[in-house]
mmCIF file of N, CA and C in Angstrom:
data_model
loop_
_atom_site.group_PDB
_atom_site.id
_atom_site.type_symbol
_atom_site.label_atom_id
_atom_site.label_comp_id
_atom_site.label_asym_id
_atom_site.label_seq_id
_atom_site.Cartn_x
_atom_site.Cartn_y
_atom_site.Cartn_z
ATOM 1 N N UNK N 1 6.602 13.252 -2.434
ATOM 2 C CA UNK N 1 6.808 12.522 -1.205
ATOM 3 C C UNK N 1 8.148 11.779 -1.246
ATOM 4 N N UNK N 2 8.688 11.287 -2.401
ATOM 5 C CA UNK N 2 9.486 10.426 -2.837
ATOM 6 C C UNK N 2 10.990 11.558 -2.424
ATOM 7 N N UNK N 3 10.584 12.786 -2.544
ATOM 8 C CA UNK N 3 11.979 13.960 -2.845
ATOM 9 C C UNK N 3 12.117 14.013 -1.103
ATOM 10 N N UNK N 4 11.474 14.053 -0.349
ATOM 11 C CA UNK N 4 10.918 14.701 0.863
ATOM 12 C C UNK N 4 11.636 13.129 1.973
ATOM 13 N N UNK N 5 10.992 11.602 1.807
ATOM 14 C CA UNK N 5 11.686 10.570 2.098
ATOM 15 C C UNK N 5 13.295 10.259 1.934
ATOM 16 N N UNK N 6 13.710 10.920 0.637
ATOM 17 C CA UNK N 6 15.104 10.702 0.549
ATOM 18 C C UNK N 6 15.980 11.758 0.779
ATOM 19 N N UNK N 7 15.215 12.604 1.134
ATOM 20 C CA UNK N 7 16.046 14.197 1.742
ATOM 21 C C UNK N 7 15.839 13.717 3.738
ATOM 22 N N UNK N 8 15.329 13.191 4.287
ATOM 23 C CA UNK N 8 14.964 12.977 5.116
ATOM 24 C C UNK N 8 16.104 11.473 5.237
ATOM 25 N N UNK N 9 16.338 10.253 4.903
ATOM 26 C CA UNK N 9 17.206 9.560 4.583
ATOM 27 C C UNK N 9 18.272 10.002 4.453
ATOM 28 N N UNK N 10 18.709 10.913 3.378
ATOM 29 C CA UNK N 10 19.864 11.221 3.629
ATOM 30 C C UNK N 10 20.706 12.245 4.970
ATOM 31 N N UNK N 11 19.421 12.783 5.565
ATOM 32 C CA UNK N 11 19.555 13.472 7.316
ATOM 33 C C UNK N 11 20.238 12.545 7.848
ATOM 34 N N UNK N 12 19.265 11.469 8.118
ATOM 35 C CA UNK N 12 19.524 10.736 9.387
ATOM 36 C C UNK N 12 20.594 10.082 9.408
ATOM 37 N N UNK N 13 21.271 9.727 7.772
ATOM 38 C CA UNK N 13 22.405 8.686 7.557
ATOM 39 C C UNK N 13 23.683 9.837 7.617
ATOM 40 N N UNK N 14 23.573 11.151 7.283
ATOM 41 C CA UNK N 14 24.899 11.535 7.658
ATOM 42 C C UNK N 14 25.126 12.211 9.138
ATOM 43 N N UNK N 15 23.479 11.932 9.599
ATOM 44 C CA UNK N 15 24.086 12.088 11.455
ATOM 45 C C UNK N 15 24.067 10.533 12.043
ATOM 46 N N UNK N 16 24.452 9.534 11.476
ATOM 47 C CA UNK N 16 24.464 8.068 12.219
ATOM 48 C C UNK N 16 25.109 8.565 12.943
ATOM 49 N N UNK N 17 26.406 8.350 12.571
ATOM 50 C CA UNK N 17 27.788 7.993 13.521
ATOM 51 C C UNK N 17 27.744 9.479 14.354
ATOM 52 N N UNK N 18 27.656 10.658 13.973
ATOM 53 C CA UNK N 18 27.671 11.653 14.793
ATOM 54 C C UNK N 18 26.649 11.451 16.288
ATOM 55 N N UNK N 19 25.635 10.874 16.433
ATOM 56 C CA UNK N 19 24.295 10.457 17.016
ATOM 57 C C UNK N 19 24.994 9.333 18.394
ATOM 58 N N UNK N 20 26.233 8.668 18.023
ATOM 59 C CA UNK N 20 26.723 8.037 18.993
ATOM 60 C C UNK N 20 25.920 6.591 19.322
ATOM 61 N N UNK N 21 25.782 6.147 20.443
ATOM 62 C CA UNK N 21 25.234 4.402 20.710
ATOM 63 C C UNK N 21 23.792 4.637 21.411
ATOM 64 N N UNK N 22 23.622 6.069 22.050
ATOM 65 C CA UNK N 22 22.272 6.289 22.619
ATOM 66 C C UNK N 22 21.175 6.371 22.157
ATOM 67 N N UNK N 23 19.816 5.385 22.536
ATOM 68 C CA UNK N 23 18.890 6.100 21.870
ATOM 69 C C UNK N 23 18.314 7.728 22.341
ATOM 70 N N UNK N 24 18.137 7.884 21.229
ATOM 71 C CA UNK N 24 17.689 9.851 21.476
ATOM 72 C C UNK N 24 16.450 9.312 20.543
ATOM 73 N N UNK N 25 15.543 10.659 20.704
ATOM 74 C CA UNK N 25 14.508 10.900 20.152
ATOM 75 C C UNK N 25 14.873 12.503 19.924
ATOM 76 N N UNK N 26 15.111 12.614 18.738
ATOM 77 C CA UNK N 26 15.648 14.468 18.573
ATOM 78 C C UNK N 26 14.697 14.949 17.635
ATOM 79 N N UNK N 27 14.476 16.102 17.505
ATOM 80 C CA UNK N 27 13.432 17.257 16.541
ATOM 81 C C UNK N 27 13.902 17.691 15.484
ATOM 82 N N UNK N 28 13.671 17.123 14.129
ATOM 83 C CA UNK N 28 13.928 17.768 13.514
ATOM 84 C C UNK N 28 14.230 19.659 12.970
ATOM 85 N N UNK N 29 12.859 19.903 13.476
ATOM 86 C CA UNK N 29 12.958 21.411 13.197
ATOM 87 C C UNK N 29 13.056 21.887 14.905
ATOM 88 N N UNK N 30 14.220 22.086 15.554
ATOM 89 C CA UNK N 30 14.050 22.963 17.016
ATOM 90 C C UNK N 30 13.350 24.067 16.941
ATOM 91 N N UNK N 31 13.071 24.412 16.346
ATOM 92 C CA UNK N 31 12.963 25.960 16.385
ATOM 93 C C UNK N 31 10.792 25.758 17.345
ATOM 94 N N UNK N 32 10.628 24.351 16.345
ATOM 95 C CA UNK N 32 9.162 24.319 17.143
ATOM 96 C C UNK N 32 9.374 23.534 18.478
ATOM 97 N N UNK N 33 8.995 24.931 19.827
ATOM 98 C CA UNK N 33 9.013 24.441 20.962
ATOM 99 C C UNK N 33 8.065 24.694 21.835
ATOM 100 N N UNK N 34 7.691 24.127 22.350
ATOM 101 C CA UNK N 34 6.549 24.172 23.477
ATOM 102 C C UNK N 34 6.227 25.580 24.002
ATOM 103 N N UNK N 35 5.359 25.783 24.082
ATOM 104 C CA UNK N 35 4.892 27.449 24.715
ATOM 105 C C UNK N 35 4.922 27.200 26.016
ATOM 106 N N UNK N 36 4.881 28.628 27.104
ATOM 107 C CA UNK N 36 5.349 28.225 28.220
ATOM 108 C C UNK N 36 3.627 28.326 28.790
ATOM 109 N N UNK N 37 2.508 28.377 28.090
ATOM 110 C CA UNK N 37 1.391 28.094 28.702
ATOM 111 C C UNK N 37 0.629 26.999 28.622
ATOM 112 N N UNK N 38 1.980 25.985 27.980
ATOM 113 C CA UNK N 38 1.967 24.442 27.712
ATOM 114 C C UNK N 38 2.274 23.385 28.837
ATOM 115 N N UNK N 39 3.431 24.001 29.499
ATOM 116 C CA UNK N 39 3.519 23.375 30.779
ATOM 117 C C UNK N 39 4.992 24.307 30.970
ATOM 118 N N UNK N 40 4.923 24.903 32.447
ATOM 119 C CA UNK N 40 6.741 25.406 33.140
ATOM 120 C C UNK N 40 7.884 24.940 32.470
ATOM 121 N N UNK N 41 7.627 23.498 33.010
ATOM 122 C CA UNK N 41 8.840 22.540 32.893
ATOM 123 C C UNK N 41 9.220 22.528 31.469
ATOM 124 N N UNK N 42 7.955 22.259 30.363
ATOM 125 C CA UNK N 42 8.466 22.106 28.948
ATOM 126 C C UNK N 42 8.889 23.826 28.040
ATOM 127 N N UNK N 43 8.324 24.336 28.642
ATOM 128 C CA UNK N 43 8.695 25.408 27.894
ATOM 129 C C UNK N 43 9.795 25.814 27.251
ATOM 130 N N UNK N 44 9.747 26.276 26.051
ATOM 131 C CA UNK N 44 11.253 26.657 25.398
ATOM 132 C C UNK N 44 11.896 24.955 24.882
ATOM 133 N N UNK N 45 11.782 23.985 25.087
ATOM 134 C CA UNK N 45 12.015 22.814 24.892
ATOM 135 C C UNK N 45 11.413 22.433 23.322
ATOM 136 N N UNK N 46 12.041 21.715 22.502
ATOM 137 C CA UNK N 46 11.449 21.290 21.087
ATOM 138 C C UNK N 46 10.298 20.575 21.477
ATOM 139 N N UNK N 47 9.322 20.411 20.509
ATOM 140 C CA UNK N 47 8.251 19.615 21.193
ATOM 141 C C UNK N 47 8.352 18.218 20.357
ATOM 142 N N UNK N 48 7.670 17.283 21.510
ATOM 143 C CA UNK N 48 7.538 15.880 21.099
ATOM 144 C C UNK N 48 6.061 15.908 21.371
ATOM 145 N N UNK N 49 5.460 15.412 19.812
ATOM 146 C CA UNK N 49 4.359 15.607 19.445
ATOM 147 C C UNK N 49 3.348 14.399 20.432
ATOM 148 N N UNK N 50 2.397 14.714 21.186
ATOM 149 C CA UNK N 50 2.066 13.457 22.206
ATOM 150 C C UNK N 50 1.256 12.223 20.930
ATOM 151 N N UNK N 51 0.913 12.531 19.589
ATOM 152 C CA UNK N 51 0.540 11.764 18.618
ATOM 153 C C UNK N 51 1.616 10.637 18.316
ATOM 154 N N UNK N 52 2.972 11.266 18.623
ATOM 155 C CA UNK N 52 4.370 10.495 18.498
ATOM 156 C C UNK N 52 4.275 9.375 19.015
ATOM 157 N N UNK N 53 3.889 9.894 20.619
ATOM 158 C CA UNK N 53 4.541 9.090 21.673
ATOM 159 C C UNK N 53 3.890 7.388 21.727
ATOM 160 N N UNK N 54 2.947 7.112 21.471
ATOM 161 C CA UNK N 54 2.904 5.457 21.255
ATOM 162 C C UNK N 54 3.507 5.076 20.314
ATOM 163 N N UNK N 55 3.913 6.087 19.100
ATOM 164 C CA UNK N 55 5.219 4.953 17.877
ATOM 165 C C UNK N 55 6.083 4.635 18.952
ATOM 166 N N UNK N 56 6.890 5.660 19.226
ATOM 167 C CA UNK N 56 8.134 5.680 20.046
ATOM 168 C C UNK N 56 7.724 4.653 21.046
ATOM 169 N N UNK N 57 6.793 4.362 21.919
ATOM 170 C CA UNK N 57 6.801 3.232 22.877
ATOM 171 C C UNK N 57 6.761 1.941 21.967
ATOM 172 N N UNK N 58 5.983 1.797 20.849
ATOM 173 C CA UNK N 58 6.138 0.750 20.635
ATOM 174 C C UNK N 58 7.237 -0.160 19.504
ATOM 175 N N UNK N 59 8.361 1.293 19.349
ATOM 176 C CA UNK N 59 9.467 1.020 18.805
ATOM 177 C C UNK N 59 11.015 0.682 19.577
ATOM 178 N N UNK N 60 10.614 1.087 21.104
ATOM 179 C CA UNK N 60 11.690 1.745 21.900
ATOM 180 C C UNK N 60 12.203 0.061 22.570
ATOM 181 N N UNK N 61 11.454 -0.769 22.688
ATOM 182 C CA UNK N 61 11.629 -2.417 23.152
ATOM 183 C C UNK N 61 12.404 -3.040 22.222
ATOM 184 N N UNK N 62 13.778 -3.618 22.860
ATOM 185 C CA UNK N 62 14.482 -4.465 21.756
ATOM 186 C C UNK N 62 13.340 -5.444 21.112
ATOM 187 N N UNK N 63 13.770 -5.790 19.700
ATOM 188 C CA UNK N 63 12.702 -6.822 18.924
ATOM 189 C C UNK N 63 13.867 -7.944 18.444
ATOM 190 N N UNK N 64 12.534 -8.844 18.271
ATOM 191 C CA UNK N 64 13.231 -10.621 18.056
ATOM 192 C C UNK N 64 14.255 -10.109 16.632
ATOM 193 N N UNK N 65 15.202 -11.097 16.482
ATOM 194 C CA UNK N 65 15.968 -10.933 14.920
ATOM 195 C C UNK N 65 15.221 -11.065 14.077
ATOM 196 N N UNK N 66 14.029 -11.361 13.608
ATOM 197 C CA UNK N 66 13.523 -11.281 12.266
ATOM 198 C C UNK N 66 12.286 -10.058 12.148
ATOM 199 N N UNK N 67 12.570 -9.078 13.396
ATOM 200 C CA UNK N 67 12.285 -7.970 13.201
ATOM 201 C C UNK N 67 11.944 -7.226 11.880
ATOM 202 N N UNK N 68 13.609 -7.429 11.773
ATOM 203 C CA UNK N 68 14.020 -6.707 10.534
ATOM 204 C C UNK N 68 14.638 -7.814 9.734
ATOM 205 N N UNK N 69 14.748 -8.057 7.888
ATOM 206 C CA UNK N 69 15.410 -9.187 7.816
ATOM 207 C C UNK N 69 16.185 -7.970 6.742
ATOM 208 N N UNK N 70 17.702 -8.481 7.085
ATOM 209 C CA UNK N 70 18.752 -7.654 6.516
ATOM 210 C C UNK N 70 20.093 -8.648 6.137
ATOM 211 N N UNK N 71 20.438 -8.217 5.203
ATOM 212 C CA UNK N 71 21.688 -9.143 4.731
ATOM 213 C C UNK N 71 22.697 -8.644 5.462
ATOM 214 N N UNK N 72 23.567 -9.795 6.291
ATOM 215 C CA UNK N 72 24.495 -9.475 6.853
ATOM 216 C C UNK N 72 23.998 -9.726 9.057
ATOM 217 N N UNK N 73 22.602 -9.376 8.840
ATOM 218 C CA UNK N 73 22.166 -9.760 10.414
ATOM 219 C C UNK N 73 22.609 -11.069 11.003
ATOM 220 N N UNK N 74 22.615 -11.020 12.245
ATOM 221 C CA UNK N 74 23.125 -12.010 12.930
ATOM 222 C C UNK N 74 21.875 -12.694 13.357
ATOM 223 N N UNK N 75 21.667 -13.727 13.105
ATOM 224 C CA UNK N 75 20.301 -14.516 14.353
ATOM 225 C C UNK N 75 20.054 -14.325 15.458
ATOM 226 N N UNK N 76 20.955 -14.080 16.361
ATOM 227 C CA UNK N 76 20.580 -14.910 17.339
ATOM 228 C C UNK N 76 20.792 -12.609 18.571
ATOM 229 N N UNK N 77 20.889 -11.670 17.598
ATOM 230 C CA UNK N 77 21.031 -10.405 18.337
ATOM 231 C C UNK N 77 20.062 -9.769 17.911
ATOM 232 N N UNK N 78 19.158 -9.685 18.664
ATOM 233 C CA UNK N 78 17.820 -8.525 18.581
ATOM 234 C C UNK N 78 18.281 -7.207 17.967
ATOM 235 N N UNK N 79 17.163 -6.555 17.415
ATOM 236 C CA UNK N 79 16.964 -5.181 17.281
ATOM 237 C C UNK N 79 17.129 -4.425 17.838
ATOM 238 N N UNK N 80 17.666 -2.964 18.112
ATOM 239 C CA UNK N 80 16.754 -2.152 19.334
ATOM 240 C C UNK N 80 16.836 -1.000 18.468
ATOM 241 N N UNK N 81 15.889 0.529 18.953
ATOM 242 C CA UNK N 81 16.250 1.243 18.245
ATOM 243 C C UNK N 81 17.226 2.304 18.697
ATOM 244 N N UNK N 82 17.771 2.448 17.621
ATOM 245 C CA UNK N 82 18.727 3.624 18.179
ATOM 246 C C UNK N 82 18.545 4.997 18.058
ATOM 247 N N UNK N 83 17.618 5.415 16.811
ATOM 248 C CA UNK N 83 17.331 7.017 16.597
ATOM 249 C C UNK N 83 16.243 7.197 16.581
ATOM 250 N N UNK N 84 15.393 8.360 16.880
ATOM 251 C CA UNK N 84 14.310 8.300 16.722
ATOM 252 C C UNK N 84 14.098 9.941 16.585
ATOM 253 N N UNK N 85 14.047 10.445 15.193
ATOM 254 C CA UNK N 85 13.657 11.771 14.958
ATOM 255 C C UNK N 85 12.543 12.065 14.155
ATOM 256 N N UNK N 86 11.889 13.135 15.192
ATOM 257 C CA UNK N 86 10.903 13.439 14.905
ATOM 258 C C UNK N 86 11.167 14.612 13.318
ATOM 259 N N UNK N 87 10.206 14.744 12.515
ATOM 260 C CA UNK N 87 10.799 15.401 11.291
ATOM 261 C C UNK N 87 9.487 16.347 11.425
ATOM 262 N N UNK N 88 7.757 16.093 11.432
ATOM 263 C CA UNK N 88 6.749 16.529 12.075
ATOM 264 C C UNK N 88 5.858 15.914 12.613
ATOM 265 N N UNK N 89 5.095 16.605 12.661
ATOM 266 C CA UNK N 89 4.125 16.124 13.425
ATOM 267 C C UNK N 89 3.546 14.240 12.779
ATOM 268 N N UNK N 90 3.403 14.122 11.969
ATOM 269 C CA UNK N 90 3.056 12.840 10.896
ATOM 270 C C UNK N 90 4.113 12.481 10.127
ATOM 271 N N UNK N 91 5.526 12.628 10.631
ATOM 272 C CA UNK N 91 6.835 12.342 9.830
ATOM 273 C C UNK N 91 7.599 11.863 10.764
ATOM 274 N N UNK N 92 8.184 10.293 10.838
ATOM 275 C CA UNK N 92 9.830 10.118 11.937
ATOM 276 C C UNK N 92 10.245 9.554 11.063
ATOM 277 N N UNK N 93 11.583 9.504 11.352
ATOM 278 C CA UNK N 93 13.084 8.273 10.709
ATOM 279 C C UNK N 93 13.227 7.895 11.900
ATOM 280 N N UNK N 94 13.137 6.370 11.908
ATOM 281 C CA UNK N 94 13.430 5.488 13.106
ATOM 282 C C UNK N 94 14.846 4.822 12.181
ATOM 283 N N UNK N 95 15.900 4.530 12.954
ATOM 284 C CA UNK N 95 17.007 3.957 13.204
ATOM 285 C C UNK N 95 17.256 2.924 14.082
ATOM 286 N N UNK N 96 17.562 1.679 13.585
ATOM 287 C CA UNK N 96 17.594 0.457 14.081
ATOM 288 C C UNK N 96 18.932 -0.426 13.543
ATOM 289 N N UNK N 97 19.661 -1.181 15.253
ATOM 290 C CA UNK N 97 20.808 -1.520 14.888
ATOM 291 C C UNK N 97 20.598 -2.964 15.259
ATOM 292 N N UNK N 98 21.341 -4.026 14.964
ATOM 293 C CA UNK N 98 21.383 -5.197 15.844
ATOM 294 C C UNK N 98 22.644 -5.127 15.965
ATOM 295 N N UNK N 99 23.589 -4.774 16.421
ATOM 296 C CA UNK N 99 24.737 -5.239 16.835
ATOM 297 C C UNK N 99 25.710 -4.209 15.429
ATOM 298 N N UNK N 100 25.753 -4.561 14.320
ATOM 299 C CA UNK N 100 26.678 -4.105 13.554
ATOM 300 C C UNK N 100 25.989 -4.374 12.275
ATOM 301 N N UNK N 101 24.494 -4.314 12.045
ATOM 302 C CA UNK N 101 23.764 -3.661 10.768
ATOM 303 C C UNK N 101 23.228 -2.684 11.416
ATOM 304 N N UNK N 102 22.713 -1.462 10.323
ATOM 305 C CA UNK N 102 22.034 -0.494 10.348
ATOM 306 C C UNK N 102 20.957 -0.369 9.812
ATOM 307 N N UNK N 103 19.461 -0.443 9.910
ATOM 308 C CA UNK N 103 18.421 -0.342 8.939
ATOM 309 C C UNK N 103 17.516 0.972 9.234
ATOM 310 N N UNK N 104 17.245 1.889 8.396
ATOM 311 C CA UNK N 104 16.526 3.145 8.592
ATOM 312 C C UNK N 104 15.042 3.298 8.203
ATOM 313 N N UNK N 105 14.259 3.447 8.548
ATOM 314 C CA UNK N 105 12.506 3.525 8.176
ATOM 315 C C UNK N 105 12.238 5.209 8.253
ATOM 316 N N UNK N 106 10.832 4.991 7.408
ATOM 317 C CA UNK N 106 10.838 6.497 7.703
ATOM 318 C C UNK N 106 8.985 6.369 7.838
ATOM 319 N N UNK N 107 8.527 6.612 8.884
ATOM 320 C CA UNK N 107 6.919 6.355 9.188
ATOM 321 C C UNK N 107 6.050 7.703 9.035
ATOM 322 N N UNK N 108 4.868 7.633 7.787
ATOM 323 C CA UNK N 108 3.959 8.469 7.777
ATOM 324 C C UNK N 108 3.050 8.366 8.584
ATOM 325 N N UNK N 109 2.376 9.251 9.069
ATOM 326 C CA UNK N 109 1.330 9.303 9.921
ATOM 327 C C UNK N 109 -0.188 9.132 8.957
ATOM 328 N N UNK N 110 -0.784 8.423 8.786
ATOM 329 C CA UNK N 110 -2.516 8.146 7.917
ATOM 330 C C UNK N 110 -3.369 8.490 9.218
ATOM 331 N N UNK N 111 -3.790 9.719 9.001
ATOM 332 C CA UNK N 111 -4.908 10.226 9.452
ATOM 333 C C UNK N 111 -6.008 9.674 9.799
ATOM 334 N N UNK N 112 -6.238 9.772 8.261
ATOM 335 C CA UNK N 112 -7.474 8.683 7.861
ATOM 336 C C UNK N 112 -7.899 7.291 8.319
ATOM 337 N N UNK N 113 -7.138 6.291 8.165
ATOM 338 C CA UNK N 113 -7.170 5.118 8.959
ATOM 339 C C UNK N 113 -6.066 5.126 10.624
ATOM 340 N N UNK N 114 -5.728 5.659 10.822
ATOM 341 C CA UNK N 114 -5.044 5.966 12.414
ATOM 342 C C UNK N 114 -4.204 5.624 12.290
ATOM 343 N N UNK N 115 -3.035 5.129 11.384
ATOM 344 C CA UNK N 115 -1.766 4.307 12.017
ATOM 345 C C UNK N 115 -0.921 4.923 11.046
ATOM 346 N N UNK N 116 0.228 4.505 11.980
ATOM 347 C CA UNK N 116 1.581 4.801 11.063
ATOM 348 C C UNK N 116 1.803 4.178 9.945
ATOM 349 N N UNK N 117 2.715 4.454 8.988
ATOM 350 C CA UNK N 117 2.806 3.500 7.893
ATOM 351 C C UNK N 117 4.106 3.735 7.225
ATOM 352 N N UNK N 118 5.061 2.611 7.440
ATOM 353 C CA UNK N 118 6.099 2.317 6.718
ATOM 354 C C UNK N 118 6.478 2.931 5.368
ATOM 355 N N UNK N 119 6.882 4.119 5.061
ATOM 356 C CA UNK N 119 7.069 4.193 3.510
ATOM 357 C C UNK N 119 8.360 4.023 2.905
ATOM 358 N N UNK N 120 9.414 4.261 3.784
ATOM 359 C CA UNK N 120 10.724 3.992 3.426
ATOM 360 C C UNK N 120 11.552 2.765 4.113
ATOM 361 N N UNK N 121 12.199 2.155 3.242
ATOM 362 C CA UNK N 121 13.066 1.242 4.436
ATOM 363 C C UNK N 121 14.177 1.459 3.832
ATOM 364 N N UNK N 122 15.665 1.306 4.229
ATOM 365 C CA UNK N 122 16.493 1.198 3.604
ATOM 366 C C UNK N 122 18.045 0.297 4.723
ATOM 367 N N UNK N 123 18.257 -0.704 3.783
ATOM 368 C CA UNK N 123 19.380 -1.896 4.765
ATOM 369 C C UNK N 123 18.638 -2.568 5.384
ATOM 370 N N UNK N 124 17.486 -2.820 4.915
ATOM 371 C CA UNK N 124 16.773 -4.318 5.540
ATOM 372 C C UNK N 124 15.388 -3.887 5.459
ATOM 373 N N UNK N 125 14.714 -4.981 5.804
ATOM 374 C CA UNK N 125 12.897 -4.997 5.320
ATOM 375 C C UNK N 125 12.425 -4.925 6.604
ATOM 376 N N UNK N 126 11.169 -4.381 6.840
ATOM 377 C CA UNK N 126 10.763 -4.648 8.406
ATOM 378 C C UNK N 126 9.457 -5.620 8.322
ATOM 379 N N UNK N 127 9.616 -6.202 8.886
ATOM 380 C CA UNK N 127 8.625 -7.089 9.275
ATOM 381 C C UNK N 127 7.157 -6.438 9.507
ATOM 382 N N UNK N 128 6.883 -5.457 10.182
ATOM 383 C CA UNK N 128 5.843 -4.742 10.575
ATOM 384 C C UNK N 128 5.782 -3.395 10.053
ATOM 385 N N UNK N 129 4.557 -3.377 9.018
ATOM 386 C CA UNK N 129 4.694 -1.962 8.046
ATOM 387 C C UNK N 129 4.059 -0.930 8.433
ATOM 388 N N UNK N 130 2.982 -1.454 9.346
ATOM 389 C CA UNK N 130 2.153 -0.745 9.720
ATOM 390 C C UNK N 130 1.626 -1.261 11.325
ATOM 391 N N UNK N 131 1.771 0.761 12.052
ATOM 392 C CA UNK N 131 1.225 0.432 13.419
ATOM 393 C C UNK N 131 0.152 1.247 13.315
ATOM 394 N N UNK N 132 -0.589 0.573 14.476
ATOM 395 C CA UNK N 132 -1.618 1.365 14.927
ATOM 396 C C UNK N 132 -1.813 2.809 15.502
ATOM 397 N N UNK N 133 -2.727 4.161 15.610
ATOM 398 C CA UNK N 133 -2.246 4.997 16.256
ATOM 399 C C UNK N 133 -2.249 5.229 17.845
ATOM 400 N N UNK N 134 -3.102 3.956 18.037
ATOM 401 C CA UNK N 134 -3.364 4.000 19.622
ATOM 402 C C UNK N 134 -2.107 3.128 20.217
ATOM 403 N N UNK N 135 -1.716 2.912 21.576
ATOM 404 C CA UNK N 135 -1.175 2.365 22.606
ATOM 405 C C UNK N 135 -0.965 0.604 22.558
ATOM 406 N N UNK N 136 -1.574 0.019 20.857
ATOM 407 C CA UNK N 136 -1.584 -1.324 21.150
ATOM 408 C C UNK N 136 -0.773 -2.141 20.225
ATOM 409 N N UNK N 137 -0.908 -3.521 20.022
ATOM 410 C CA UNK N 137 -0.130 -4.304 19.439
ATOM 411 C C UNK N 137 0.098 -4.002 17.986
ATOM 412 N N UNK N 138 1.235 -4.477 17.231
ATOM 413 C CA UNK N 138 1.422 -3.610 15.730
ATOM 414 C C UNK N 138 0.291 -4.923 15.350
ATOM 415 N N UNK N 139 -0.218 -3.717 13.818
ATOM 416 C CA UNK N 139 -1.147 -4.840 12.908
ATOM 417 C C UNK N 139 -0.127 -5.857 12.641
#
């Protein structure tokens, strides 16, 4: 898991700067894309796993500064995120800036108990290690 987190880390950090100021949510593997008896519109499109989609909502809201606590952060400039790639189905690297730090997470999916779970951080600590898998407030 340890080979798999830092091969995945080292992805996301040599597409920072290529990735630009937008948040995106991009697919790791394109090649998996929606069937076209999935929906018209999505077809042929990478898929975004709908298991994803409450991390991503509840990552996508700028957060207070002690969000994340990182050497070098400013107080008083929120979080927001900036990357958000999907790697699979139970795998993202979330990317988070405040202004001019960078801090990278990388969230497993636990089956078993429903929530995401923090296994990597790297350029700052996150405050919240673990979310839930449903639509609600982080533990």
């Amino acid at each position: 898991m340890n080979h798999l987190a830092l091969g995945i880390f080292t992805f996301v950090l040599s597409n920072l700067l290529a990735w630009g100021q937008e948040i995106t949510a991009k697919v790791f593997n394109p090649t998996d894309v929606y069937p076209a008896t999935y929906s018209p519109e999505l077809a042929g499109k990478p898929v975004i796993y709908d298991s994803m989609k409450p991390l991503i909502q509840k990552l996508q809201d700028p957060k207070d500064s002690d969000f994340i606590s990182a050497a070098g952060a400013v107080p008083n400039l929120k979080w927001r995120l900036q990357h958000f790639t999907i790697i699979s189905e139970d795998v993202a690297a979330v990317n988070f800036t405040e202004g001019h730090v960078d801090t990278i997470g990388i969230f497993v999916r636990n089956r078993a108990k429903k929530q995401w779970e923090l296994t990597t951080e790297v350029g700052g600590r996150f405050k919240t290690q673990v979310y839930t898998d449903e639509p609600t407030d982080p533990k």
